[in-house]
Coordinates of C-alpha atoms in Angstrom, one line a residue:
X1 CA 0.0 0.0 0.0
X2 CA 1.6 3.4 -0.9
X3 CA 1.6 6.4 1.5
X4 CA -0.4 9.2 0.8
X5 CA 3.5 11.4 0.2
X6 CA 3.9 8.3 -2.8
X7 CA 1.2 9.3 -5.3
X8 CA 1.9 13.1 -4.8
X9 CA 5.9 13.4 -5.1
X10 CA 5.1 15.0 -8.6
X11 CA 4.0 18.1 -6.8
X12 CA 6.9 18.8 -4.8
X13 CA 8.5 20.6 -7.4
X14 CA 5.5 23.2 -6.6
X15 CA 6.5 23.1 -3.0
X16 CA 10.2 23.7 -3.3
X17 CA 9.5 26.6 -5.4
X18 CA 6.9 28.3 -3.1
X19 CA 9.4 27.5 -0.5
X20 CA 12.1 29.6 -3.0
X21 CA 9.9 32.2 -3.2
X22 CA 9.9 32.8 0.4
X23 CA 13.5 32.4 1.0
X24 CA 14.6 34.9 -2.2
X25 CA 11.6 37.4 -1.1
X26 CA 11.4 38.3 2.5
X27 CA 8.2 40.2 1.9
X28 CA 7.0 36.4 0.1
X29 CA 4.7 36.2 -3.4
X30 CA 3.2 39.6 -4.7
X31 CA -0.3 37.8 -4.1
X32 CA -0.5 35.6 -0.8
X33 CA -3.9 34.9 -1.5
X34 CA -3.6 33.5 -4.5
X35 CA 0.0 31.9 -3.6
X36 CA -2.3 30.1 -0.8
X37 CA -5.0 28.6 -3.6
X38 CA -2.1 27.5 -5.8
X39 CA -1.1 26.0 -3.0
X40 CA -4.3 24.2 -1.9
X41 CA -5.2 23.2 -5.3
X42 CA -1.8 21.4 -5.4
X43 CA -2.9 19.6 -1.9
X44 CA -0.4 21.6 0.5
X45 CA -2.6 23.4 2.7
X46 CA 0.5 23.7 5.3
X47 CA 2.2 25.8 2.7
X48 CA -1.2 27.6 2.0
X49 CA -1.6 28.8 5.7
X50 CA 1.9 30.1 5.5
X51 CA 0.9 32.3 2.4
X52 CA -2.3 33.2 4.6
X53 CA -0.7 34.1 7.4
X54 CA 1.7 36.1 5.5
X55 CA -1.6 38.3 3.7
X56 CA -3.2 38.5 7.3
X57 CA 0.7 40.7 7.9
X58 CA -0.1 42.7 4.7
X59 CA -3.8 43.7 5.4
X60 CA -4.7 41.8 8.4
X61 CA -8.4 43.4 7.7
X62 CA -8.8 41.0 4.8
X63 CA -11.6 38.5 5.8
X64 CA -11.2 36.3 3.0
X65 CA -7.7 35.0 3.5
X66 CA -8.9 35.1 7.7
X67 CA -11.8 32.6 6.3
X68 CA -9.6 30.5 4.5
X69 CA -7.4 30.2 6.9
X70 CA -9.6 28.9 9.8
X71 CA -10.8 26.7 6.8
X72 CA -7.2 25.2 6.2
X73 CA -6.8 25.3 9.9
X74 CA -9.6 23.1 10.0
X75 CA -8.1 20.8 7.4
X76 CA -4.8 20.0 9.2
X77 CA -7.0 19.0 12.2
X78 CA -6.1 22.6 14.1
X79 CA -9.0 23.6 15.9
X80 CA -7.4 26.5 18.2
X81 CA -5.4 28.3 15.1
X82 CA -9.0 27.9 13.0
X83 CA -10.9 29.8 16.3
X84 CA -8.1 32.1 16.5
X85 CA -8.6 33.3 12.6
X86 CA -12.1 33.0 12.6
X87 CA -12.8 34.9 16.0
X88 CA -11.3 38.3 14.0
X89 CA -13.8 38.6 11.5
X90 CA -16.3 41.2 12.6
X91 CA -20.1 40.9 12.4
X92 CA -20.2 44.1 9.8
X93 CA -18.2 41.4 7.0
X94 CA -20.6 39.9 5.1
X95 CA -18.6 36.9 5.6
X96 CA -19.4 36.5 9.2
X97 CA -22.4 34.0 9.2
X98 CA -19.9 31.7 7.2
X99 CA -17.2 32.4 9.7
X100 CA -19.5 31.9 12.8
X101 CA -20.4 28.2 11.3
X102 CA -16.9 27.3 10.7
X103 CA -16.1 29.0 14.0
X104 CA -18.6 26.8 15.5
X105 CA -17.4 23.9 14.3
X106 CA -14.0 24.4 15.1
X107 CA -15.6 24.7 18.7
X108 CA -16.7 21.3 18.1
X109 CA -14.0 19.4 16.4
X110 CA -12.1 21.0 19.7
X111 CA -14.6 19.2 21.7
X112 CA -15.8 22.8 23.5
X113 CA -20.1 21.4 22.7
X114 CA -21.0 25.2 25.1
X115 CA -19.2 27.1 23.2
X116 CA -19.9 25.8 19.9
X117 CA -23.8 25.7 21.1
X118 CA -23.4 29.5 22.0
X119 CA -21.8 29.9 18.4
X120 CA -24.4 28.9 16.7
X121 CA -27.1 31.1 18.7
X122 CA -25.3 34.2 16.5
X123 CA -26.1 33.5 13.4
X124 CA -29.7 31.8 11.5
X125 CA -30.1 27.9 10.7
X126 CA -29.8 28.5 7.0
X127 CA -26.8 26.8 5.6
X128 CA -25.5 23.1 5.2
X129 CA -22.9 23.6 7.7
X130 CA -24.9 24.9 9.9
X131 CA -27.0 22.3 10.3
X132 CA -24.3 19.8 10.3
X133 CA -23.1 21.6 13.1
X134 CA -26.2 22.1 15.3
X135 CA -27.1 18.3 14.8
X136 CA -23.3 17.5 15.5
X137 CA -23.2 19.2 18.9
X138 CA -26.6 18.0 20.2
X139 CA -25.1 14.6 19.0
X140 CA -22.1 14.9 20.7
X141 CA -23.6 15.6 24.1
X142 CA -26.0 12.7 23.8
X143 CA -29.0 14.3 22.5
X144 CA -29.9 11.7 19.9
X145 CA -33.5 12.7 19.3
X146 CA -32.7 16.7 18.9
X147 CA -30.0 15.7 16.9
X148 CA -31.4 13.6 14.7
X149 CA -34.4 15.8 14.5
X150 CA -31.7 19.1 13.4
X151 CA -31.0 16.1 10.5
X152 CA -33.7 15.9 9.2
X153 CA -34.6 19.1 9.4
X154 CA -31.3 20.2 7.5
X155 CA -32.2 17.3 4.9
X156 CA -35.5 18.4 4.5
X157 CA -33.5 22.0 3.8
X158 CA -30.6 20.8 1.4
X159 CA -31.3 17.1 0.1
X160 CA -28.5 16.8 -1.7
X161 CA -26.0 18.4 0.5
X162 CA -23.2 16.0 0.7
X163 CA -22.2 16.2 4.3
X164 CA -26.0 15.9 5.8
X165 CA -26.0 12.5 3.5
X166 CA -23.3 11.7 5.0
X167 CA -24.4 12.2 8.5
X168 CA -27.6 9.9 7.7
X169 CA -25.3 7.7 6.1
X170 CA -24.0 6.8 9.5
X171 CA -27.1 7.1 11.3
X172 CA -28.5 4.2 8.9
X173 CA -25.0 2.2 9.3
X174 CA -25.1 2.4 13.2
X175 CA -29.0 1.2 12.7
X176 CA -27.8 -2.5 11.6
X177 CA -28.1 -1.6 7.5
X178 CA -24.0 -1.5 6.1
X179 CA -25.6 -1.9 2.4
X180 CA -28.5 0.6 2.9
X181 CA -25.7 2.8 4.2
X182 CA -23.3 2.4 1.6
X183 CA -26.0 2.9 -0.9
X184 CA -26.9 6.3 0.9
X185 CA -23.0 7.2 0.4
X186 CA -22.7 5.8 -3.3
X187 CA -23.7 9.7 -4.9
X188 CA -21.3 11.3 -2.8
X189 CA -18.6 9.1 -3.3
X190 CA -18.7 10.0 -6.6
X191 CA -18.5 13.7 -6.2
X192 CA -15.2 15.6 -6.8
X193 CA -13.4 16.9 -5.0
X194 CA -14.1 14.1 -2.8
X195 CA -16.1 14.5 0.4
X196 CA -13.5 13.3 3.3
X197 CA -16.7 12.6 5.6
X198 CA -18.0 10.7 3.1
X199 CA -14.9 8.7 2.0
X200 CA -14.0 8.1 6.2
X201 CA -17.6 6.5 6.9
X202 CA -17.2 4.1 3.6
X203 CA -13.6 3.5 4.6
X204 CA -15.2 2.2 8.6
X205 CA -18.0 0.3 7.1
X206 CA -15.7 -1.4 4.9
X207 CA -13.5 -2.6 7.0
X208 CA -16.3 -3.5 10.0
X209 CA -17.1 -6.0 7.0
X210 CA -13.7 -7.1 6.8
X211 CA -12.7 -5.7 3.0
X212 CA -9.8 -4.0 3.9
X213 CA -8.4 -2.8 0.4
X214 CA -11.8 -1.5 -0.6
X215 CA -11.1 0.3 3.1
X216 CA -7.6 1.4 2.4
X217 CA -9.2 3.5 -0.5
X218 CA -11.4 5.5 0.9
X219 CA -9.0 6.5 3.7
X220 CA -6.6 7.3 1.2
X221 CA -8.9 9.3 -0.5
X222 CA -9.7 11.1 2.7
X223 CA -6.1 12.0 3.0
X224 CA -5.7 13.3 -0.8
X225 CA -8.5 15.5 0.6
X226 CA -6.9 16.0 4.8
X227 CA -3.7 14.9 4.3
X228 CA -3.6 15.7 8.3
X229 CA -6.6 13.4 9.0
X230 CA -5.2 11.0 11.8
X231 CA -7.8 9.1 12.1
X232 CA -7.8 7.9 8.4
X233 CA -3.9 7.4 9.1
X234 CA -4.3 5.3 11.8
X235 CA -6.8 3.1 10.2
X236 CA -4.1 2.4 7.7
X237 CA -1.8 1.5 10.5
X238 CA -4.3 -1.2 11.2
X239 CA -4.9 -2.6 8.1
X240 CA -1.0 -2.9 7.6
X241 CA -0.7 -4.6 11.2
X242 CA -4.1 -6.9 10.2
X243 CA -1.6 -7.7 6.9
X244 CA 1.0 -8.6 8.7
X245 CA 3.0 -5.2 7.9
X246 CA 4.2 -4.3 11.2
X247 CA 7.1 -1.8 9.5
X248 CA 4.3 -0.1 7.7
X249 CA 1.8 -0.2 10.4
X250 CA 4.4 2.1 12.8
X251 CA 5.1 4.1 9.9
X252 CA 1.4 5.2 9.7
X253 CA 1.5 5.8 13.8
X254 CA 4.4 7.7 13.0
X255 CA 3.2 9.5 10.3
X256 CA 0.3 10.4 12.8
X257 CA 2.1 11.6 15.3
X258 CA 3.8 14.0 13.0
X259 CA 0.4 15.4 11.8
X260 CA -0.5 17.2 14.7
X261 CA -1.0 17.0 18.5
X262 CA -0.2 13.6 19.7
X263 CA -3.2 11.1 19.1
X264 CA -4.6 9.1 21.8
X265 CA -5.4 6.2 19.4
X266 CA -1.9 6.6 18.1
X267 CA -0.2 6.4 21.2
X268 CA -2.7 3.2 22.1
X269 CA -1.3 1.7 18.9
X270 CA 2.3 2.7 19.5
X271 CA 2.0 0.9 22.8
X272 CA 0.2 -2.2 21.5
X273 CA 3.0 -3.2 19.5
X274 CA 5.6 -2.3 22.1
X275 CA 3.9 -4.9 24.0
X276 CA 3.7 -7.2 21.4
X277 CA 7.4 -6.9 20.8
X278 CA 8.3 -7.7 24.3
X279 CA 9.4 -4.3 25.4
X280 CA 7.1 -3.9 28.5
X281 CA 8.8 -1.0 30.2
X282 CA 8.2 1.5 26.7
X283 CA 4.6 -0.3 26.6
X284 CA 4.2 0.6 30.2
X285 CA 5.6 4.3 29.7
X286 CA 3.5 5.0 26.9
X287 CA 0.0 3.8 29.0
X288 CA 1.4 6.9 31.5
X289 CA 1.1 9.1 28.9
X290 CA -2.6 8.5 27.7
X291 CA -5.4 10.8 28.1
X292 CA -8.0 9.9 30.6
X293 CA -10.5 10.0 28.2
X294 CA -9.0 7.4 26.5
X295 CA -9.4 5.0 29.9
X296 CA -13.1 4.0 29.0
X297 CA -12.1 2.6 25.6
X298 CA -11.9 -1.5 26.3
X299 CA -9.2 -2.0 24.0
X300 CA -7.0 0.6 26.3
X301 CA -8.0 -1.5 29.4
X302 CA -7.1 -5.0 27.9
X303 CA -4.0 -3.3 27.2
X304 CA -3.5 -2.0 30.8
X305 CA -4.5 -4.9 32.3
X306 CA -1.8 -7.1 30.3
X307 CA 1.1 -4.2 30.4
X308 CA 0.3 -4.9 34.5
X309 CA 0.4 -8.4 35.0
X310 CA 3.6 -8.7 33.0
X311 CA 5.0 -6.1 35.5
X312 CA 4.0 -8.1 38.2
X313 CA 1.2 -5.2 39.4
X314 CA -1.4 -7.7 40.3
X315 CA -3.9 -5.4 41.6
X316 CA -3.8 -3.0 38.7
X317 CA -4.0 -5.9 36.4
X318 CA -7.1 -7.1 38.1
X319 CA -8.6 -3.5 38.2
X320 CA -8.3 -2.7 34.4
X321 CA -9.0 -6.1 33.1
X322 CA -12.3 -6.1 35.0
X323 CA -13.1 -2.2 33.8
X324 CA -12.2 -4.2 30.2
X325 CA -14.8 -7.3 31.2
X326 CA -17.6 -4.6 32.3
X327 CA -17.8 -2.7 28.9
X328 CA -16.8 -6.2 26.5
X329 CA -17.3 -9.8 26.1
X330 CA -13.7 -10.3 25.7
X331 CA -11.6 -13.0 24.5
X332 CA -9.6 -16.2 26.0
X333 CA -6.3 -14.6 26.4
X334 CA -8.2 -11.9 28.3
X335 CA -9.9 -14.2 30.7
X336 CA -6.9 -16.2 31.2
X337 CA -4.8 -13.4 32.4
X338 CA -7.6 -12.1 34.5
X339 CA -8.6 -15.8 35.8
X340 CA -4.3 -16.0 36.7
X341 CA -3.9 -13.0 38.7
X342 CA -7.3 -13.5 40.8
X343 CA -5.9 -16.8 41.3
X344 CA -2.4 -15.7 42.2
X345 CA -4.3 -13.3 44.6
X346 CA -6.3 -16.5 46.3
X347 CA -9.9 -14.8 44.9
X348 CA -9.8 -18.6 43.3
X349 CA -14.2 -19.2 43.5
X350 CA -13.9 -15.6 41.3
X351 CA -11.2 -16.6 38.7
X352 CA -13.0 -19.7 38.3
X353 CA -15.8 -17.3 37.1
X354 CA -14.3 -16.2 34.9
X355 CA -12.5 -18.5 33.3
X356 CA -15.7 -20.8 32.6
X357 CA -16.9 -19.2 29.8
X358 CA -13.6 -20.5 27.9
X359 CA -14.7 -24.0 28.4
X360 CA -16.9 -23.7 25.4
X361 CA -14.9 -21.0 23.6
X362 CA -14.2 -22.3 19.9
X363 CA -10.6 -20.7 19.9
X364 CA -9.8 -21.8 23.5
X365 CA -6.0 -22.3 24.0
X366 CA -4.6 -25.4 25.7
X367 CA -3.1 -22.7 28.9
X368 CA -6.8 -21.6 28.8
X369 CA -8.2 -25.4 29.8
X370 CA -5.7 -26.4 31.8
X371 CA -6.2 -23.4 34.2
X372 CA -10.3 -23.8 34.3
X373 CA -9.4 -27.7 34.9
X374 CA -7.1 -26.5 37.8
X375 CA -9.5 -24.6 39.2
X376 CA -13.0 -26.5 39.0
X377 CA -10.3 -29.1 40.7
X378 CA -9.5 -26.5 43.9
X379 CA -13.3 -24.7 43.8
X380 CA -15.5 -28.2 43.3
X381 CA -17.1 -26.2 40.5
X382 CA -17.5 -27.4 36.9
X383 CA -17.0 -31.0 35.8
X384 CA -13.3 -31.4 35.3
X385 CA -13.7 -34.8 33.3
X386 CA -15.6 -33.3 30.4
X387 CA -13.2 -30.5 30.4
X388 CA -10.3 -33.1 30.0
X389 CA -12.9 -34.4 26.9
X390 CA -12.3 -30.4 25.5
X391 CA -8.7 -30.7 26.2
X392 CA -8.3 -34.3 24.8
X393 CA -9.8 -33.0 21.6
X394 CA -7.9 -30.3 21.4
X395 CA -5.0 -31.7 22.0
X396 CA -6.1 -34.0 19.2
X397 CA -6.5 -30.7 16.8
X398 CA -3.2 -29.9 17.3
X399 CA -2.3 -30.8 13.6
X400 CA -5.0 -28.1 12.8
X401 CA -2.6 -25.1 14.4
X402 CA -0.9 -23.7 11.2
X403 CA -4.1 -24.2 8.4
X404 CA -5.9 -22.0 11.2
X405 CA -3.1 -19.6 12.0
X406 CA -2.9 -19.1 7.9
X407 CA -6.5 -19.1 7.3
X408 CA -6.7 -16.5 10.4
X409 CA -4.5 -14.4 8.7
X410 CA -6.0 -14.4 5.4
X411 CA -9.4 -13.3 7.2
X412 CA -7.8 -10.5 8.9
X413 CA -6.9 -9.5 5.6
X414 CA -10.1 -9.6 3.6
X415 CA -8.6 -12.2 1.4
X416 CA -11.7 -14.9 1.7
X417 CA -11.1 -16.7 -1.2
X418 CA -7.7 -17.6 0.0
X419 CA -9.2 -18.6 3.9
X420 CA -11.7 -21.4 2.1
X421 CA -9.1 -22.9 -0.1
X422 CA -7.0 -23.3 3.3
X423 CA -10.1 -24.7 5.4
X424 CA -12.4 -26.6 3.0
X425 CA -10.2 -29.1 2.2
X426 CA -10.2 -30.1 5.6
X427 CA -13.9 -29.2 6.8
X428 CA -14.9 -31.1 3.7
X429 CA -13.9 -34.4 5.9
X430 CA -17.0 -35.7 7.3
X431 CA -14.7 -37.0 10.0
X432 CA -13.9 -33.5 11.2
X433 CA -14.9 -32.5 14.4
X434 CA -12.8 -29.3 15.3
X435 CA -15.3 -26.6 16.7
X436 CA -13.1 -23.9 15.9
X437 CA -12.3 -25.0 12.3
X438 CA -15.3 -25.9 11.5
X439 CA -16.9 -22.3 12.5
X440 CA -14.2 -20.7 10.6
X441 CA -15.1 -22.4 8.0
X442 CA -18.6 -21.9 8.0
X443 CA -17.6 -18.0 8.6
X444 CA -15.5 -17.9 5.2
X445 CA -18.4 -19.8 3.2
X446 CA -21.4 -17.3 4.6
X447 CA -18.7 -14.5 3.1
X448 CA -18.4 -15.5 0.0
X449 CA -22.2 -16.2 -0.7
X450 CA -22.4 -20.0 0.3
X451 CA -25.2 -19.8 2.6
X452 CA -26.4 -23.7 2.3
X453 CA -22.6 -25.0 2.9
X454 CA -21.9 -22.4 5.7
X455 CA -25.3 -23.7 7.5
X456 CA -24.4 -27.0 7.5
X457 CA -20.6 -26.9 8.7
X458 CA -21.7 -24.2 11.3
X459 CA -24.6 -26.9 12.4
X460 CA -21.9 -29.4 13.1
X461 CA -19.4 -27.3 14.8
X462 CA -22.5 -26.4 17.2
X463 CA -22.3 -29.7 17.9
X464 CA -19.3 -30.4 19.0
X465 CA -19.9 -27.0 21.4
X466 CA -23.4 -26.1 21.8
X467 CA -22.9 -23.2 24.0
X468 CA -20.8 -21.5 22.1
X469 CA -22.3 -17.7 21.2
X470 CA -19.7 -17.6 18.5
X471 CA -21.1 -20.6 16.5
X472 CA -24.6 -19.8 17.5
X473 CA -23.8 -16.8 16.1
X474 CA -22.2 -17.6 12.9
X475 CA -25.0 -20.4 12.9
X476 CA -28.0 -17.8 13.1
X477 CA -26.4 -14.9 10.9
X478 CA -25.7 -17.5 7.8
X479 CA -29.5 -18.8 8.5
X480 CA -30.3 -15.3 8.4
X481 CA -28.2 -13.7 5.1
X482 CA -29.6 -17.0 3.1
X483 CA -33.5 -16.0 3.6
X484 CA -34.3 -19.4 4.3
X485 CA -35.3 -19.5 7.6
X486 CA -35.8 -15.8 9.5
X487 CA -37.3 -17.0 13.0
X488 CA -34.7 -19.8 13.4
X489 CA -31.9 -17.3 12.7
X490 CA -33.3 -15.2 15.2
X491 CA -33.4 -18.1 17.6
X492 CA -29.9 -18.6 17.3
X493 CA -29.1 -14.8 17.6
X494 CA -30.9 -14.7 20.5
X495 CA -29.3 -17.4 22.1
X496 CA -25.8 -16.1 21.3
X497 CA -26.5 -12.3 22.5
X498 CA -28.0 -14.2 25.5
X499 CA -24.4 -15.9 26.2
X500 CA -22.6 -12.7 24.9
X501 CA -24.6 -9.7 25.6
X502 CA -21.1 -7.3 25.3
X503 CA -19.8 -9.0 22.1
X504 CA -20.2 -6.2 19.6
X505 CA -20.4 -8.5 16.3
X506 CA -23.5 -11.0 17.6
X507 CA -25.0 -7.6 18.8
X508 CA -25.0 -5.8 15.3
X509 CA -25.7 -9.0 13.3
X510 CA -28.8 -9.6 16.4
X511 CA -30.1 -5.9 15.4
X512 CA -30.1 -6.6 11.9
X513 CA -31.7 -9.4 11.8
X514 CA -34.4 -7.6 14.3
X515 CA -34.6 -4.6 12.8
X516 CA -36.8 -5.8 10.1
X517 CA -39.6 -8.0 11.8

């Protein structure tokens, strides 16, 4: 995948030579303004807000290049130095309605919801941005109904105004409906220049649904656009880690980290791979340096928790990982840690708790079963014999390590038609009995269209682990995407959101397969 620099080297030429200017001018270009357009047009709005800030020195009573300015600002994800241009234009320019709805959402982007609120107050709910704005802020605070009511409202104004289609774009995606979503998007998408808000929500739903290149494009496309936007960077950075590019993943991190203020998310994924390289200490330093807002996110926590046990901090291990359990299902690894240090700490009736659930995970590891058969063994609780039957078959599946580690990998990286040539061979064996393969496999087939054939392996790996919400799930959502059978999908969705009710997958695929009755 190329970085966004790659496909635009052929304008540095432009950049060199505006930088010339400067150096063999001290005064700069004759025409600031229109050095600063050349500048954007060419996609180097860092060099345009130098030519902007050097017309704000020659008449600093020019609105326009003020305007523009806060606009570029805006761009290069700068909220303060946007409110600091836009706050000098005075309410005699006729520019100053515009100004107070960028100003606003500057406010907003710089997560100030009162003062962006009180922005808005100034000037009438006319415009596109407007709009976008007012529904944004009464969004952000939690006020779905008002905001979604400002929507429509601003729809009802401007239907084809690209950013309000966007907005309901993502209110239909966070509905259940990715395609009727997408669909919504599809105009827009087309539009040039492109529409970053646009490009960023196809670039999320697409890799929710696991096509990562389709992904890569639009968040490359929102960079052509905001070549600033961290966000889009740092989805990159995951979809070169989930390709097994860990060199270009910390480039993206690095790249930003250079963009602009540090970025929580970038400093999670910094520290994620410290971790997973073995350097706990830089891991451990980083964590120290996060926001607290970032301390609700369950990904941070699992992180925490992890980080801590590794440093021997059994309490603070036990704290995060159970702040991660409260707001996620979680995984095995997650339990197991948790389930060793409440066990380390003699709370052993507790880790039992929560290493049960494992018992009937389809990706269970062997450390996983042997610690819930050591401790139904010291609580009494469980039946250690038929989990010696999991671990026997397990142990049995061994064989089955590397087709799964491939086939995993392939997932992770949209590439399904490689995943079924690794696992059909083998769930094609009527002989097969591996939950976790066979669920895999099932997965893969449901992906690629072959509803009757994921059915039927998902039936058998349910099987082999009936109380798994995974298979249930994959069980009831292939059920469900066929046609075939609507109620018992929703049977088996119900039953696996009933098992799982924090797993955020079964919960989507359960509200779309509600969402229509």
């Amino acid at each position: 995948m190329s970085e966004p620099s790659a496909h635009r080297s052929f304008r540095l030429p432009l950049t060199l030579a505006l930088g010339l200017a400067l150096v063999a001018c001290d005064n700069g270009p004759a025409d600031p303004m229109a050095a600063a357009q050349q500048a954007l047009a060419a996609s180097e709005p860092r060099a345009a807000l130098l030519h902007l800030a050097q017309m704000s020195e020659k008449d600093a009573a020019y609105v326009p290049s003020r305007l523009l300015a806060g606009e570029v600002a805006l761009m290069l994800g700068n909220p303060d130095r946007a409110i600091t241009e836009l706050k000098k234009i005075p309410p005699a320019a006729p520019e100053f309605v515009v100004a107070r709805s960028w100003l606003a959402e500057a406010y907003l982007a710089g997560g100030n919801t009162n003062m962006a609120r009180k922005t808005l107050a100034d000037i009438p709910l006319e415009a596109e941005r407007a709009f976008a704005v007012s529904a944004g802020v009464a969004l952000a605070t939690g006020d779905f109904e008002a905001g979604f009511a400002l929507l429509d409202q601003g729809l009802t104004a401007h239907p084809d105004a690209p950013r309000l289609i966007a907005m309901d774009a993502e209110r239909i995606w966070t509905n259940g409906k990715p395609e009727a979503a997408l669909a919504r998007l599809a105009p827009v998408l087309l539009q040039s220049p492109a529409v970053p808000e646009a490009h960023m929500l196809a670039g999320q739903i697409k890799l929710a649904d696991r096509q990562p290149a389709e992904a890569a494009i639009h968040f490359n496309t929102v960079l052509d656009v905001r070549p600033a936007q961290q966000t889009a960077m740092l989805a990159l950075s995951a979809i070169a880690r989930d390709r097994g590019d860990t060199k270009g993943s910390a480039a993206w991190v690095e790249k930003a980290n250079s963009a602009g203020p540090a970025h929580p998310v970038a400093l999670y994924f910094t520290a994620q791979m410290a971790y997973d390289a073995g350097d706990i200490d830089r891991a451990n330093s980083l964590i120290e340096m996060m926001p607290d807002g970032l301390s609700g996110m369950p990904e941070f926590q699992r992180l925490q928790g992890f980080v801590a046990s590794a440093r021997g901090q059994r309490q603070s291990a036990i704290t995060a990982l159970q702040r991660y359990f409260a707001r996620s299902e979680g995984d095995p690894l997650a339990r197991r840690v948790l389930a060793e240090n409440l066990a380390a700490n003699g709370e052993l009736a507790n880790a039992w708790e929560v290493i049960e659930p494992v018992i009937e995970h389809p990706q269970a590891d062997g450390a996983s079963l042997l610690l819930a058969l050591d401790l139904a063994q010291e609580t009494g609780r469980g039946d250690p014999a038929a989990i010696r039957e999991v671990i026997a078959r397990r142990d049995g599946s061994q064989k089955l390590a590397a087709p799964l580690r491939k086939a995993g990998l392939a997932i992770r990286a949209g590439d399904w038609g490689k995943a079924d040539a690794i696992l059909d061979p083998l769930s094609r064996d009527e002989a097969m009995t591996d939950p976790v393969l066979l669920n895999n496999s099932a997965a893969v087939k449901a992906r690629l269209g072959g509803y009757d054939a994921a059915v039927a392996l998902a039936r058998r790996a349910l099987a082999q682990s009936p109380e798994s919400p995974e298979i249930l799930d994959t069980l009831g959502w292939a059920l469900w995407q066929s046609g075939e059978d609507p109620d018992a999908a929703r049977t088996f969705l119900d039953r696996a959101r009933q098992l799982a009710p924090r797993n955020r997958e079964i919960a989507e695929h359960w509200q779309m397969a509600h969402a229509e009755q």
